[in-house]
PDB file of C-alpha atoms in Angstrom:
ATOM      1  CA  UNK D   1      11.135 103.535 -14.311  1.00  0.00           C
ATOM      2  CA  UNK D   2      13.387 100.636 -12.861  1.00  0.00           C
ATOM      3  CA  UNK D   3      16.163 101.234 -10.817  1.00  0.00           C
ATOM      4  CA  UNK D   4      19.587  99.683 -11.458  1.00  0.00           C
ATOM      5  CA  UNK D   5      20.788  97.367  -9.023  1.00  0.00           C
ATOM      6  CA  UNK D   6      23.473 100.222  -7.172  1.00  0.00           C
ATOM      7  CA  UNK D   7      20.000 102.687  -6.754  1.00  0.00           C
ATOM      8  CA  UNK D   8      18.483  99.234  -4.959  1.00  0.00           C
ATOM      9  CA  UNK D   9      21.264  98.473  -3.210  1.00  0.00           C
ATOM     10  CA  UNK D  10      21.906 102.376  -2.093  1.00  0.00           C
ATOM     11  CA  UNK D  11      18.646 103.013  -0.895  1.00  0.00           C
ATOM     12  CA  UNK D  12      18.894  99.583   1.542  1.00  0.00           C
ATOM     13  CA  UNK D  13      18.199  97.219  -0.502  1.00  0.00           C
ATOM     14  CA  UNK D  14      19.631  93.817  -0.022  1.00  0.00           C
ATOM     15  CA  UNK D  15      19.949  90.456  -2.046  1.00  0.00           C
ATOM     16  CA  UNK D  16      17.309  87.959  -0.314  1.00  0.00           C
ATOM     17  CA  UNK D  17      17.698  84.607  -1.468  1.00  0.00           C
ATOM     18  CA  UNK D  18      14.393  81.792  -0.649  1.00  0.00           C
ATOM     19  CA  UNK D  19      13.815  78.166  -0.864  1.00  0.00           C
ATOM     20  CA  UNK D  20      10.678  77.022  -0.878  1.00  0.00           C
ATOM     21  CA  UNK D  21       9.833  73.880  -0.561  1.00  0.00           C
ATOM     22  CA  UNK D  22       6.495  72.295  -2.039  1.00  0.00           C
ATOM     23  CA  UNK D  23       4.291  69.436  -2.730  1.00  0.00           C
ATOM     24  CA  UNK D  24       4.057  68.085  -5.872  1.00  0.00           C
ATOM     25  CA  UNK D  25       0.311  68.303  -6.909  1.00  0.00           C
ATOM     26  CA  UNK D  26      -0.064  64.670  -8.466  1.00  0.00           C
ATOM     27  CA  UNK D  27       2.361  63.048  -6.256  1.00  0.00           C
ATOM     28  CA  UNK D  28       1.632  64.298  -2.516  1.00  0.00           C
ATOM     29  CA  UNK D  29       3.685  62.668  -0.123  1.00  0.00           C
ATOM     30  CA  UNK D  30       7.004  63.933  -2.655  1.00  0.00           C
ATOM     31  CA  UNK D  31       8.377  67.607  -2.116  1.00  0.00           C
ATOM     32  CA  UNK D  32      10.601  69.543  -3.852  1.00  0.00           C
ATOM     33  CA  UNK D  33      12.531  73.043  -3.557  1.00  0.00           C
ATOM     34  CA  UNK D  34      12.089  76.221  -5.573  1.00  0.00           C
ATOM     35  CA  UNK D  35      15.102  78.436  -5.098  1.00  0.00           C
ATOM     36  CA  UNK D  36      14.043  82.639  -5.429  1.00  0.00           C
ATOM     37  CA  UNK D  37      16.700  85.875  -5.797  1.00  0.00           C
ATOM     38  CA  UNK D  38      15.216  89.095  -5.585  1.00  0.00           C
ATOM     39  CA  UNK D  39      16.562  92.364  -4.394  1.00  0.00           C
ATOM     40  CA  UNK D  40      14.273  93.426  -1.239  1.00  0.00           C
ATOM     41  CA  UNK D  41      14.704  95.705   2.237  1.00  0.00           C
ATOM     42  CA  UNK D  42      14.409  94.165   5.306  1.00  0.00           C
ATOM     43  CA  UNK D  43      12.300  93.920   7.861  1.00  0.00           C
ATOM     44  CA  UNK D  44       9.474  93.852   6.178  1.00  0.00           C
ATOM     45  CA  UNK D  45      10.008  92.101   2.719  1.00  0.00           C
ATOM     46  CA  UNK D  46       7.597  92.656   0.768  1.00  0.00           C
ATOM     47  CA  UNK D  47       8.329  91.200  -2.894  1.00  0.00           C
ATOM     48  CA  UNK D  48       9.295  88.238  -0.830  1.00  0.00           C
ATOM     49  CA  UNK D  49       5.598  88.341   0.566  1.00  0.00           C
ATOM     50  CA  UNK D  50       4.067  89.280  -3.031  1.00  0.00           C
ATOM     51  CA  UNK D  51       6.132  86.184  -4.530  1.00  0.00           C
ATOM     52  CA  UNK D  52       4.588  84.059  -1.636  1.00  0.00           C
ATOM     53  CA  UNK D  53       1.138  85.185  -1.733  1.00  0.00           C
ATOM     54  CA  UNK D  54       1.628  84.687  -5.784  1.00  0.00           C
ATOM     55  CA  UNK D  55       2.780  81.435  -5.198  1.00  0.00           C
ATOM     56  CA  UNK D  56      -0.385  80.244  -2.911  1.00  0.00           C
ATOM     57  CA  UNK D  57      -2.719  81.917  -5.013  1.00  0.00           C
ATOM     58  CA  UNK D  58      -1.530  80.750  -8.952  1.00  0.00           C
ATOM     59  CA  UNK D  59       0.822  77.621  -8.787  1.00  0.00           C
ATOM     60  CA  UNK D  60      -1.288  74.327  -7.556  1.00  0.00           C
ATOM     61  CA  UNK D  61       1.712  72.690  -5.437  1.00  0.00           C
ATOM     62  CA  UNK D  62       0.843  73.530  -2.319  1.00  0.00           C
ATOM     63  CA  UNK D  63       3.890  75.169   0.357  1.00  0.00           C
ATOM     64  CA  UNK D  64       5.657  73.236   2.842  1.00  0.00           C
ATOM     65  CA  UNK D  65       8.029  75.692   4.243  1.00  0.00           C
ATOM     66  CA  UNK D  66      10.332  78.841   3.100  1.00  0.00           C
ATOM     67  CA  UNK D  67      13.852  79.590   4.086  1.00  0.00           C
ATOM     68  CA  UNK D  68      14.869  82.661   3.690  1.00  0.00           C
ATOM     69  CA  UNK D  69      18.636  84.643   4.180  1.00  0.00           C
ATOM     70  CA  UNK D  70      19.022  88.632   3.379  1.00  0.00           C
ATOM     71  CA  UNK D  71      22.189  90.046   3.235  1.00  0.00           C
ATOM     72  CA  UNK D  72      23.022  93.484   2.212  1.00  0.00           C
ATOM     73  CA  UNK D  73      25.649  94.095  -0.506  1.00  0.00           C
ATOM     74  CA  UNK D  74      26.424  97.619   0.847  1.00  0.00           C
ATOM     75  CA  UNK D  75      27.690  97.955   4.017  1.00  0.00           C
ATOM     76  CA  UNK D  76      29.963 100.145   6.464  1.00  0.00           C
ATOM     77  CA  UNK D  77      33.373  98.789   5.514  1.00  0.00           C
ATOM     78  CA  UNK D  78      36.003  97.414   8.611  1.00  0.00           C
ATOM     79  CA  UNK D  79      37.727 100.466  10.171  1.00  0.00           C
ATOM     80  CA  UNK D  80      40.896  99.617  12.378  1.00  0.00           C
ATOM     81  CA  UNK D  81      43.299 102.026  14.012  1.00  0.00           C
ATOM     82  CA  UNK D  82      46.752 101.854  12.622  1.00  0.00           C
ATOM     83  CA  UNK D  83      49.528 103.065  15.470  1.00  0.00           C
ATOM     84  CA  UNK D  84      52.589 101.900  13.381  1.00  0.00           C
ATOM     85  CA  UNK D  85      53.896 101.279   9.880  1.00  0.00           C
ATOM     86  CA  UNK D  86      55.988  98.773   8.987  1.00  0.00           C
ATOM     87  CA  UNK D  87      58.341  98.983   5.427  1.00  0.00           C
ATOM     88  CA  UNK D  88      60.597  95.820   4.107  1.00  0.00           C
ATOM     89  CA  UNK D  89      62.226  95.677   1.431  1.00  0.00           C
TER      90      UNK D  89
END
């Protein structure tokens, strides 16, 4: 059974975002970008990995490079320390 995005995201999941970019298989020297979301935990991302490994063994334009950015959407929030409290009217 799936688990809704706030199960992902509560268990440490965060939104990683990829670009891959590839060469086209009849035109070599030209590449082009592939843009991926998928929710996954760092360190160790492993449906970024599986996508990859997917990607090298199924599509025929071959990798250049990946970026890749992971952020997680649930986080400790800001704490401050209020001393005073201010009221206008």
């Amino acid at each position: 059974m799936a688990m809704s995005e706030t199960e992902m995201m509560l268990k440490g999941y965060g939104l990683t975002t990829a670009e891959m970019f590839y060469r086209m298989p009849d035109h070599i020297h030209v590449i082009n970008s592939f843009v991926w979301q998928d929710y996954d935990q760092a360190p160790d991302h492993k449906r970024l990995f599986e996508f990859i490994e997917f990607w090298q063994n199924e599509i025929d334009g071959p990798l250049h490079s990946v970026r890749f950015a992971h952020r997680k959407m649930i986080s400790p929030g800001e704490w401050r320390n209020v001393v005073g409290e201010f009221t206008f009217h």
